[in-house]
Coordinates of N, CA and C and ligand atoms in Angstrom, one line a residue:
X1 N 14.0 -44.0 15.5 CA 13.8 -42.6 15.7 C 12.4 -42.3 16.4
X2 N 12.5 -41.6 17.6 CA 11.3 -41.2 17.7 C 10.3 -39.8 17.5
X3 N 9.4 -40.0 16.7 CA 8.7 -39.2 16.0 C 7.7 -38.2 16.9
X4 N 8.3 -37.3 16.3 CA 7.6 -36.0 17.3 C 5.8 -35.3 17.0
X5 N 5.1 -35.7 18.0 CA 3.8 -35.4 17.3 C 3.5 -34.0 16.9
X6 N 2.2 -33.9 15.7 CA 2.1 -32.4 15.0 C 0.3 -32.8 15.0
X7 N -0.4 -32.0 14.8 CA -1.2 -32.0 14.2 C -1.6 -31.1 13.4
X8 N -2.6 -31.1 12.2 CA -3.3 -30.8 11.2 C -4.5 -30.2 11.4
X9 N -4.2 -28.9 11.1 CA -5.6 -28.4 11.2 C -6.0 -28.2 9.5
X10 N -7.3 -27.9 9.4 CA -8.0 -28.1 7.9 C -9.2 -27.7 8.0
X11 N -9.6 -27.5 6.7 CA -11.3 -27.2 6.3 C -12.1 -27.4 5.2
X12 N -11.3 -28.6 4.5 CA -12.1 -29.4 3.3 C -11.3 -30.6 2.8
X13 N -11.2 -30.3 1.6 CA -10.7 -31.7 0.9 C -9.7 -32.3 2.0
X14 N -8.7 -31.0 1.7 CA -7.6 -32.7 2.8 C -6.2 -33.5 1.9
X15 N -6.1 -32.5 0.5 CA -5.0 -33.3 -0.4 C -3.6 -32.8 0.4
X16 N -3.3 -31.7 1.0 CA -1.9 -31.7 2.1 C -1.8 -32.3 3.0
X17 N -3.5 -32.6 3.6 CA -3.2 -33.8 5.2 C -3.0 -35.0 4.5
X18 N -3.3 -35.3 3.7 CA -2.8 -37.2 2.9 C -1.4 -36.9 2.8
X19 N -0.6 -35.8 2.0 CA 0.5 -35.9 1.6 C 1.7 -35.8 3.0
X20 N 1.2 -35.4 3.9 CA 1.6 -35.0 5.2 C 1.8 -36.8 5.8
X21 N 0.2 -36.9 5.6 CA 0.1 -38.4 6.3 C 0.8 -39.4 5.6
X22 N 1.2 -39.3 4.2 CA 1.8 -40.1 3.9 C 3.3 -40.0 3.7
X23 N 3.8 -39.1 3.8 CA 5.4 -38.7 4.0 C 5.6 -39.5 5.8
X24 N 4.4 -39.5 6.5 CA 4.9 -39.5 7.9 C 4.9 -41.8 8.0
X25 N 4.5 -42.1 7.3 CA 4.6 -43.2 7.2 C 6.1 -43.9 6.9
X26 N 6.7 -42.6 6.5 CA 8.1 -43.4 6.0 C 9.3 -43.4 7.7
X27 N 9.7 -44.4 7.8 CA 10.3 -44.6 9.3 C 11.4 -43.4 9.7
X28 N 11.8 -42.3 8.3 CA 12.7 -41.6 8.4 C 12.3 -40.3 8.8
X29 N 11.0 -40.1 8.4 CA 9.8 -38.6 8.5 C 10.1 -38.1 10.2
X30 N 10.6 -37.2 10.3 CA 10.7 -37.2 11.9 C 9.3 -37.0 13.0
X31 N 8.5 -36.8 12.3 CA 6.6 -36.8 12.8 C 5.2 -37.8 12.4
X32 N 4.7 -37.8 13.6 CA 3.8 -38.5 13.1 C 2.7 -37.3 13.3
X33 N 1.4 -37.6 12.7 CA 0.4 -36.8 12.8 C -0.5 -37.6 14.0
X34 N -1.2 -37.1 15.3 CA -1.5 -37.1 16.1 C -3.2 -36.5 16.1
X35 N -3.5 -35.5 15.7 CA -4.9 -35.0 15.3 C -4.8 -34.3 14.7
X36 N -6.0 -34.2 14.1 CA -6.3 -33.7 12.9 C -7.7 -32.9 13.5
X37 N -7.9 -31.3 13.5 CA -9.0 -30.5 13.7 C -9.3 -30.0 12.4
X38 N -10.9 -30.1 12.6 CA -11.6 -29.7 11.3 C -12.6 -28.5 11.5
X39 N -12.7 -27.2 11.0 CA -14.1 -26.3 12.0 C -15.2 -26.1 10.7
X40 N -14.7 -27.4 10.6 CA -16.1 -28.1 9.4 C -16.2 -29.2 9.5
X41 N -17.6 -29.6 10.1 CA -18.0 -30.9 10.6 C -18.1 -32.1 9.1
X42 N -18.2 -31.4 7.8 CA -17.8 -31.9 6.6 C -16.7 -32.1 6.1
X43 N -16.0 -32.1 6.6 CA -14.6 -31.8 5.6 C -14.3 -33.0 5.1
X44 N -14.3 -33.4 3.6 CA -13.7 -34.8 3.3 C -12.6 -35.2 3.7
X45 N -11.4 -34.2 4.5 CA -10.1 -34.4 5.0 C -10.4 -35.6 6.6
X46 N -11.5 -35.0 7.3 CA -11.7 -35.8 8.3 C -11.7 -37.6 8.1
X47 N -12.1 -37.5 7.1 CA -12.2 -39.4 6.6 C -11.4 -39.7 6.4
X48 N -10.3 -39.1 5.6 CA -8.6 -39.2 5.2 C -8.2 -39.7 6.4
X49 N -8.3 -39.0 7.2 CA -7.4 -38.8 8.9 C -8.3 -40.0 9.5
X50 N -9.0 -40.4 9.8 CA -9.7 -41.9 10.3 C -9.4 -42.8 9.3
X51 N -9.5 -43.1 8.1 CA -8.8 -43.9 7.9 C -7.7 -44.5 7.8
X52 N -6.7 -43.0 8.2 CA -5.2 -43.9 9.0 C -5.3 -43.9 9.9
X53 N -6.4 -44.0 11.0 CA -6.3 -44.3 12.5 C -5.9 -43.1 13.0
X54 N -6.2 -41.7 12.3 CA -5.4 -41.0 13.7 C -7.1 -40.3 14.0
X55 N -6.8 -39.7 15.4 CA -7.4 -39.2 16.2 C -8.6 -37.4 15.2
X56 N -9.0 -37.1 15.3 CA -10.0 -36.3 14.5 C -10.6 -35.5 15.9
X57 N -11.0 -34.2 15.5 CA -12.6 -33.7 15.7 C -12.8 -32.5 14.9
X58 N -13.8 -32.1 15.3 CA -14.2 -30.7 14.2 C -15.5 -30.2 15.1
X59 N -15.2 -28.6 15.5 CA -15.8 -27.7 15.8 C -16.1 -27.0 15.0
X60 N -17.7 -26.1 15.3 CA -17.9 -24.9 14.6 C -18.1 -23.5 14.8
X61 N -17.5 -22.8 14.4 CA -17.2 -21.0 15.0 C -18.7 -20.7 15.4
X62 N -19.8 -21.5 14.8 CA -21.4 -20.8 15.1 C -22.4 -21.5 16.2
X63 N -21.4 -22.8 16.7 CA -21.9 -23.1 18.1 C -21.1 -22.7 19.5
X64 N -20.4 -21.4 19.3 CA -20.1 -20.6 19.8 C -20.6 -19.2 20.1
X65 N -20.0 -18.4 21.6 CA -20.5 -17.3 21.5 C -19.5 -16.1 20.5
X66 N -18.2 -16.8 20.7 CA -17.0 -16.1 20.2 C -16.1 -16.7 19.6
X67 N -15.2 -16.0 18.5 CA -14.3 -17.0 18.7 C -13.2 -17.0 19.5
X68 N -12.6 -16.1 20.5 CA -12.4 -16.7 21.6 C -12.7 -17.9 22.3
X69 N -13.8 -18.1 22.3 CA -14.3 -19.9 23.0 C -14.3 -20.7 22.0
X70 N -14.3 -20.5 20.6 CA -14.3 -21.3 20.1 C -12.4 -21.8 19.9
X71 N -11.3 -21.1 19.6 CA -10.3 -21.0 20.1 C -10.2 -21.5 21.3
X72 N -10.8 -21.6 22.4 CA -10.1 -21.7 23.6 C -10.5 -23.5 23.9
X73 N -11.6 -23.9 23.2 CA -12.1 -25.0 22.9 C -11.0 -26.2 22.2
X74 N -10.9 -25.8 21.2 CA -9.4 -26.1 20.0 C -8.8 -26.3 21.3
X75 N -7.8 -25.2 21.8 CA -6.7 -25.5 23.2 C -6.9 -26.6 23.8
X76 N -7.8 -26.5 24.3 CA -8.2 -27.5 25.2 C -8.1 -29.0 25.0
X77 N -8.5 -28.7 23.6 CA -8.5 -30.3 23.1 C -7.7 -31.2 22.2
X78 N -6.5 -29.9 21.9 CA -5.0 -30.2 21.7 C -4.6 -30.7 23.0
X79 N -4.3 -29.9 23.9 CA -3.5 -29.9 24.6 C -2.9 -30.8 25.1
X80 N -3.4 -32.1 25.5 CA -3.0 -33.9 25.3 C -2.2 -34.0 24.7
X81 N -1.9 -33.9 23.5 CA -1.1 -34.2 22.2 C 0.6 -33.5 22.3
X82 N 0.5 -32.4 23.3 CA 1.5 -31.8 23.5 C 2.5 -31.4 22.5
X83 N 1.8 -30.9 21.3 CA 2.1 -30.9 20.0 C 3.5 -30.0 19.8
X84 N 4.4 -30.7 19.0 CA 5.8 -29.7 18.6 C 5.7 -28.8 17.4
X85 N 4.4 -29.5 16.3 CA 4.1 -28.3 15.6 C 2.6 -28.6 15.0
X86 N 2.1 -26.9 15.0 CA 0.3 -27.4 14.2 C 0.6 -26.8 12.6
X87 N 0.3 -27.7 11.6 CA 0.2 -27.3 10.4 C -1.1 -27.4 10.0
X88 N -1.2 -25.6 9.5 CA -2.7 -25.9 9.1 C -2.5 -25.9 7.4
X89 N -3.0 -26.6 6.8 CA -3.4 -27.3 5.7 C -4.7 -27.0 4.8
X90 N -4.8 -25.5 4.5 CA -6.2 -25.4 3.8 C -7.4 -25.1 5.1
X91 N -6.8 -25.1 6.2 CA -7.4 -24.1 7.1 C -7.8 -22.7 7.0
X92 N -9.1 -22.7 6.8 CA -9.6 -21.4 6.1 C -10.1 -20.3 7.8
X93 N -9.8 -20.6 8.8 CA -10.1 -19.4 10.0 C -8.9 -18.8 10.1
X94 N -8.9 -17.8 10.3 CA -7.6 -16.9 10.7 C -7.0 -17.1 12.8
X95 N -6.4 -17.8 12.9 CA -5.6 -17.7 13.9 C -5.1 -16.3 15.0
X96 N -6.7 -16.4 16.1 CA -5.8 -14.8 16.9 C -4.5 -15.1 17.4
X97 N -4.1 -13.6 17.8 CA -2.5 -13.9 18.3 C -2.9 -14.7 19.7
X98 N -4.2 -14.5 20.5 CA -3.6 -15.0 21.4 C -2.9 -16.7 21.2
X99 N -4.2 -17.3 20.3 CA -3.6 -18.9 19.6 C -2.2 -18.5 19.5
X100 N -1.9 -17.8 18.5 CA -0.6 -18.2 18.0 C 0.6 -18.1 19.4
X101 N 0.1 -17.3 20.2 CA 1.0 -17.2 21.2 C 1.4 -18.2 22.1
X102 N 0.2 -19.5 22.1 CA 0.2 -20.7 22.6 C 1.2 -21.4 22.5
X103 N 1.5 -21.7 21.1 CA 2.3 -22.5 20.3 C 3.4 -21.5 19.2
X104 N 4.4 -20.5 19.8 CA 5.2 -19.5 19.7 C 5.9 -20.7 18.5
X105 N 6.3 -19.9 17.2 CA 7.4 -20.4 16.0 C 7.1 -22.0 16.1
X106 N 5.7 -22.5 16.0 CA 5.3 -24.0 15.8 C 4.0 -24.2 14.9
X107 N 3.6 -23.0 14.2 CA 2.7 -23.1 13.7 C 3.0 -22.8 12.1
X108 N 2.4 -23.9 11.5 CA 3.0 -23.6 9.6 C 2.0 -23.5 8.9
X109 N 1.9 -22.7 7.7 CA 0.7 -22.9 6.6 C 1.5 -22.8 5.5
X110 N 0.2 -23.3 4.7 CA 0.5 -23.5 2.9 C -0.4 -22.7 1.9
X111 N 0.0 -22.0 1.4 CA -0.3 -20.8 1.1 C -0.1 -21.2 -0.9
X112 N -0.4 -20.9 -1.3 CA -0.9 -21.0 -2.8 C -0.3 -19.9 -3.3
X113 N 1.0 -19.3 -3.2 CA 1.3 -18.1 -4.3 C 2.7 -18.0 -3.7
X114 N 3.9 -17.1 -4.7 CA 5.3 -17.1 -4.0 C 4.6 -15.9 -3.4
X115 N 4.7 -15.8 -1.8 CA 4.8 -14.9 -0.9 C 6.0 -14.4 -1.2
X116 N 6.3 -13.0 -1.0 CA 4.9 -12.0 -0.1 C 4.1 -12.0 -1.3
X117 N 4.1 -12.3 -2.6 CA 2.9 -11.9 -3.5 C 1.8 -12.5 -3.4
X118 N 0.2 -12.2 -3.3 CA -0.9 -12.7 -3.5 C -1.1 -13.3 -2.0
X119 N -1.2 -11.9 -0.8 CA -1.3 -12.7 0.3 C -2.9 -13.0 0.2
X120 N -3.5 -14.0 1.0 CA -4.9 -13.8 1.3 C -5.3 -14.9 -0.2
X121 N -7.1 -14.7 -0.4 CA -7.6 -15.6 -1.1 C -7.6 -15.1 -3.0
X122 N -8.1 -16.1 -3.5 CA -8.1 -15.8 -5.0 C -6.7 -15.9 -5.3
X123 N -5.5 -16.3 -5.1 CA -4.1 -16.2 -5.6 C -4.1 -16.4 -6.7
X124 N -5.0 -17.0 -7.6 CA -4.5 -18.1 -9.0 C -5.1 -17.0 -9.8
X125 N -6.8 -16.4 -9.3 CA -7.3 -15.7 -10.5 C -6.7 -14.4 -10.5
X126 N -5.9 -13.6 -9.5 CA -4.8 -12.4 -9.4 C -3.5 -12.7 -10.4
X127 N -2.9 -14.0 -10.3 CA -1.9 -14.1 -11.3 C -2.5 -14.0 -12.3
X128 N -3.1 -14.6 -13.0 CA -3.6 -14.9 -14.2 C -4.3 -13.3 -14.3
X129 N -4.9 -12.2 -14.0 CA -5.0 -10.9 -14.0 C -3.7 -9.8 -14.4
X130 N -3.0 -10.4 -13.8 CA -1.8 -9.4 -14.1 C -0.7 -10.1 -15.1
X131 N -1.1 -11.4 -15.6 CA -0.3 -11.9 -16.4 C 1.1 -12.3 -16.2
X132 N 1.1 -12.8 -14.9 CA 2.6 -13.5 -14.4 C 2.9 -14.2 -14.8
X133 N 4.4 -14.8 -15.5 CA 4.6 -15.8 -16.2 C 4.8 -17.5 -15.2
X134 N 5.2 -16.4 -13.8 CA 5.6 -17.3 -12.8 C 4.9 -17.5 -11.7
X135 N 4.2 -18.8 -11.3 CA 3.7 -18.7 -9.7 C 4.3 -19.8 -8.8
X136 N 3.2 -19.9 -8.0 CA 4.2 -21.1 -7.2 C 3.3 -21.5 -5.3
X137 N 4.1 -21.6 -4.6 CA 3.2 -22.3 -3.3 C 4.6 -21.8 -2.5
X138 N 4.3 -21.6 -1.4 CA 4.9 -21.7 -0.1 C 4.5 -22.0 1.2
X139 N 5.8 -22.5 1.8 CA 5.3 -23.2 3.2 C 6.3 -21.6 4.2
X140 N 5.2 -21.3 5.3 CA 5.6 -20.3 5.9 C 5.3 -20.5 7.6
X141 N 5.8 -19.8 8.2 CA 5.6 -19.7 10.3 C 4.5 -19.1 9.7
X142 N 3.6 -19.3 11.1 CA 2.3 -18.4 11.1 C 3.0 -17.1 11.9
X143 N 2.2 -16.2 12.0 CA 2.9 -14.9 12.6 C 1.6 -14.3 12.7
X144 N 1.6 -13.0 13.4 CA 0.2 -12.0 13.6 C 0.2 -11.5 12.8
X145 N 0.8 -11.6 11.4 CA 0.4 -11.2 10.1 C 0.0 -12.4 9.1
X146 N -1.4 -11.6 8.6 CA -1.8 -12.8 7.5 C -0.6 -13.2 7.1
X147 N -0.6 -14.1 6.3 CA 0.5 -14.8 5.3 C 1.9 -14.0 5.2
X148 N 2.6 -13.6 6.4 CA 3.5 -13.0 6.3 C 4.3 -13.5 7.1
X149 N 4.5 -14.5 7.9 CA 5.9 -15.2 8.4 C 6.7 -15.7 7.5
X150 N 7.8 -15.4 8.4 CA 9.3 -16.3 7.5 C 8.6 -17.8 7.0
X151 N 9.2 -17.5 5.9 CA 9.4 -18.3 4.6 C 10.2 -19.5 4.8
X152 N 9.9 -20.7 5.0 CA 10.6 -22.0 4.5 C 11.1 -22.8 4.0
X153 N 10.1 -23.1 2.8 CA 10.0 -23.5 1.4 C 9.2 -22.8 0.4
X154 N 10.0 -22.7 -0.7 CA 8.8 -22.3 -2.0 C 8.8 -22.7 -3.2
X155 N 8.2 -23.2 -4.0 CA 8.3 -24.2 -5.4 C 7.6 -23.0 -6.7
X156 N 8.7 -22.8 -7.7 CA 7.5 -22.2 -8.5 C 6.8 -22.8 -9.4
X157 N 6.0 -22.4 -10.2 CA 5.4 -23.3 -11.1 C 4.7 -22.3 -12.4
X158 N 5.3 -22.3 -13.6 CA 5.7 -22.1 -14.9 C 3.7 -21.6 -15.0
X159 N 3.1 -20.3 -15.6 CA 2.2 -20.1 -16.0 C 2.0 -19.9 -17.6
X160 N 1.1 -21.1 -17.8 CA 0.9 -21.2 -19.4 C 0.0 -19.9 -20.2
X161 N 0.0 -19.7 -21.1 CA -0.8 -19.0 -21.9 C -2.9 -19.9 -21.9
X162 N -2.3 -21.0 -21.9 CA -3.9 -21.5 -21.7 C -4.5 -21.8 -20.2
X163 N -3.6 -21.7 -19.7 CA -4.0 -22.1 -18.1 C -5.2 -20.9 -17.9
X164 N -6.0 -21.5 -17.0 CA -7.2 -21.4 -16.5 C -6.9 -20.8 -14.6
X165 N -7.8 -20.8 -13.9 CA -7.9 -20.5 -12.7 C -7.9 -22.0 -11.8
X166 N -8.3 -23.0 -12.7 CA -8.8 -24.3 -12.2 C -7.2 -24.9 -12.6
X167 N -6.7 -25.3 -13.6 CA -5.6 -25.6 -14.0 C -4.4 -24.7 -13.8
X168 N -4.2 -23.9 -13.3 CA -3.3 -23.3 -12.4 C -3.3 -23.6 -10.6
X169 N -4.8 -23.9 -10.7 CA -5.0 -24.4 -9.1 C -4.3 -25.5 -8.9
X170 N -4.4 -26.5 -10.0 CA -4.2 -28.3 -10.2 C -2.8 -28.2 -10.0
X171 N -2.4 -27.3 -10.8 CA 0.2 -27.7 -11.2 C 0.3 -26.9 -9.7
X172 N -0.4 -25.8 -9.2 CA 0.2 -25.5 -7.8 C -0.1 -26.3 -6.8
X173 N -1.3 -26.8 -6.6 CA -1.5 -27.9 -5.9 C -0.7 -29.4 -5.5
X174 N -0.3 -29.6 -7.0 CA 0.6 -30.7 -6.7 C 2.2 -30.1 -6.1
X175 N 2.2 -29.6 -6.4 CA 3.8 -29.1 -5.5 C 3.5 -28.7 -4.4
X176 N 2.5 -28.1 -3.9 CA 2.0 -27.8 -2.8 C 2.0 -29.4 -1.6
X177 N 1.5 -30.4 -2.4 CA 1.7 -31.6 -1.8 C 3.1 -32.2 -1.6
X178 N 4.1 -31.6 -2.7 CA 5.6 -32.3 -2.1 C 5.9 -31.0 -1.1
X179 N 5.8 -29.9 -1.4 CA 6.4 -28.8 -0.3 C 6.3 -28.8 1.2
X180 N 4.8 -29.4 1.3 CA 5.0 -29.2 3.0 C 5.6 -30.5 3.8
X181 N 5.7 -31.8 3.8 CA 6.8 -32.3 4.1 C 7.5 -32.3 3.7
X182 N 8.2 -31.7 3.2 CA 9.3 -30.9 2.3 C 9.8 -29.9 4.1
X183 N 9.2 -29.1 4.0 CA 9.4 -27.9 4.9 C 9.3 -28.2 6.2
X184 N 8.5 -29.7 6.4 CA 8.2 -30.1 8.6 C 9.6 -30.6 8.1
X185 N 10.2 -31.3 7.4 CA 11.2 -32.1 7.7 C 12.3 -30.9 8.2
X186 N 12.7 -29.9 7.4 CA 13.5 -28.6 7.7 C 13.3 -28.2 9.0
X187 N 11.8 -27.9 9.1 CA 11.6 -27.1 10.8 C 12.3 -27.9 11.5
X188 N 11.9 -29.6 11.7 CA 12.0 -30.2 12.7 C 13.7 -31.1 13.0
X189 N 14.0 -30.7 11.8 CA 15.7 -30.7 12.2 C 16.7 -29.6 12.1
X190 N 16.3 -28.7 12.2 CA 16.9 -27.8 12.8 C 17.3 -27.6 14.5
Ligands
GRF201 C1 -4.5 -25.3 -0.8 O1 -4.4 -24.7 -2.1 C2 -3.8 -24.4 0.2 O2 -2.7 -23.8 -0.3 C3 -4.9 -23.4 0.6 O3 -6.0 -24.2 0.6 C4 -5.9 -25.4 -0.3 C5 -6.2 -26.6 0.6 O4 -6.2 -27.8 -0.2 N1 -4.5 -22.7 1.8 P1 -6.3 -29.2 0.5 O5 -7.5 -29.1 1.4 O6 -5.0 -29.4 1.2 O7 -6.5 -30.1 -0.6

């Protein structure tokens, strides 16, 4: 089979780009990961991504005048890769439409809560505020609405009486890691 390239965008740890990278190791995964962008010249996810050999960089929004150029920079240095889908992965910049209009219904994120509930940041300490018994992670299209593209996949995950903000982060996280190759595999056979 041949495997259709994606890359990974990110802005820290990097526990969805391993699970991504490692789902794409299996000969059946219909993608390989091709580059990995970071617009944190830190991110522990960048060392992940070199040491499977794939290709890396990382820009920063403040050695720019805009983020337009800083965006148009990104473009540029995709563009090689001729990518069939970008999954961003804990990518913490918001995506202008013009980006998204680049790469039209190819762009995925992983989002920490069942959308549409708890768009945006803090998901875990909002549940645990209003006392939901239920949360969960979803894989979604990017669209010109924050966290508001069609829906792909979504996993829930059972809220205990002792769970914390940290241990609520941990049980979503791990599903968060089977969900999104869970969800390229759907896009890209369709
Ligand atoms: C995840 O919880 C993801 O849902 C959110 O940011 C976190 C990234 O974690 N958007 P990691 O960098 O993939 O470990």
């Amino acid at each position: 089979m041949t495997k259709q390239p994606i890359g990974v965008f990110i802005s820290g740890r990097g526990t969805n780009l391993q699970s991504i990278i490692n789902a794409s190791k299996n000969e059946n995964f219909p993608c390989e990961v091709k580059i990995v962008f970071s617009d944190n010249h830190n991110a522990k996810g960048i060392n992940l991504a070199k040491e499977s050999g794939i290709d890396t960089f990382s820009l920063e929004i403040k050695d720019f005048k805009n983020k337009r150029e800083f965006e148009e920079q990104i473009l540029k240095l995709i563009k090689p890769y001729d990518l069939r889908l970008i999954c961003l992965a804990g990518y913490m910049k918001i995506l202008s439409s013009e980006f998204i209009e680049h790469y039209p219904n190819k762009i995925l994120n992983i989002h920490p809560s069942l959308l549409p509930k708890y768009k945006g940041l803090n998901t875990h300490k909002r549940v645990l505020e209003n006392n939901d018994d239920i949360t969960g992670c979803t894989v979604h299209y990017v669209n010109h609405e924050l966290d508001g593209g069609e829906i792909i996949v979504q996993k829930t995950v059972k809220v205990d009486a002792i769970d914390s903000v940290t241990t609520l982060a941990d049980k979503v996280l791990k599903q968060e890691n089977l969900i999104y190759p869970e969800a390229i595999k759907i896009v890209l056979r369709k």
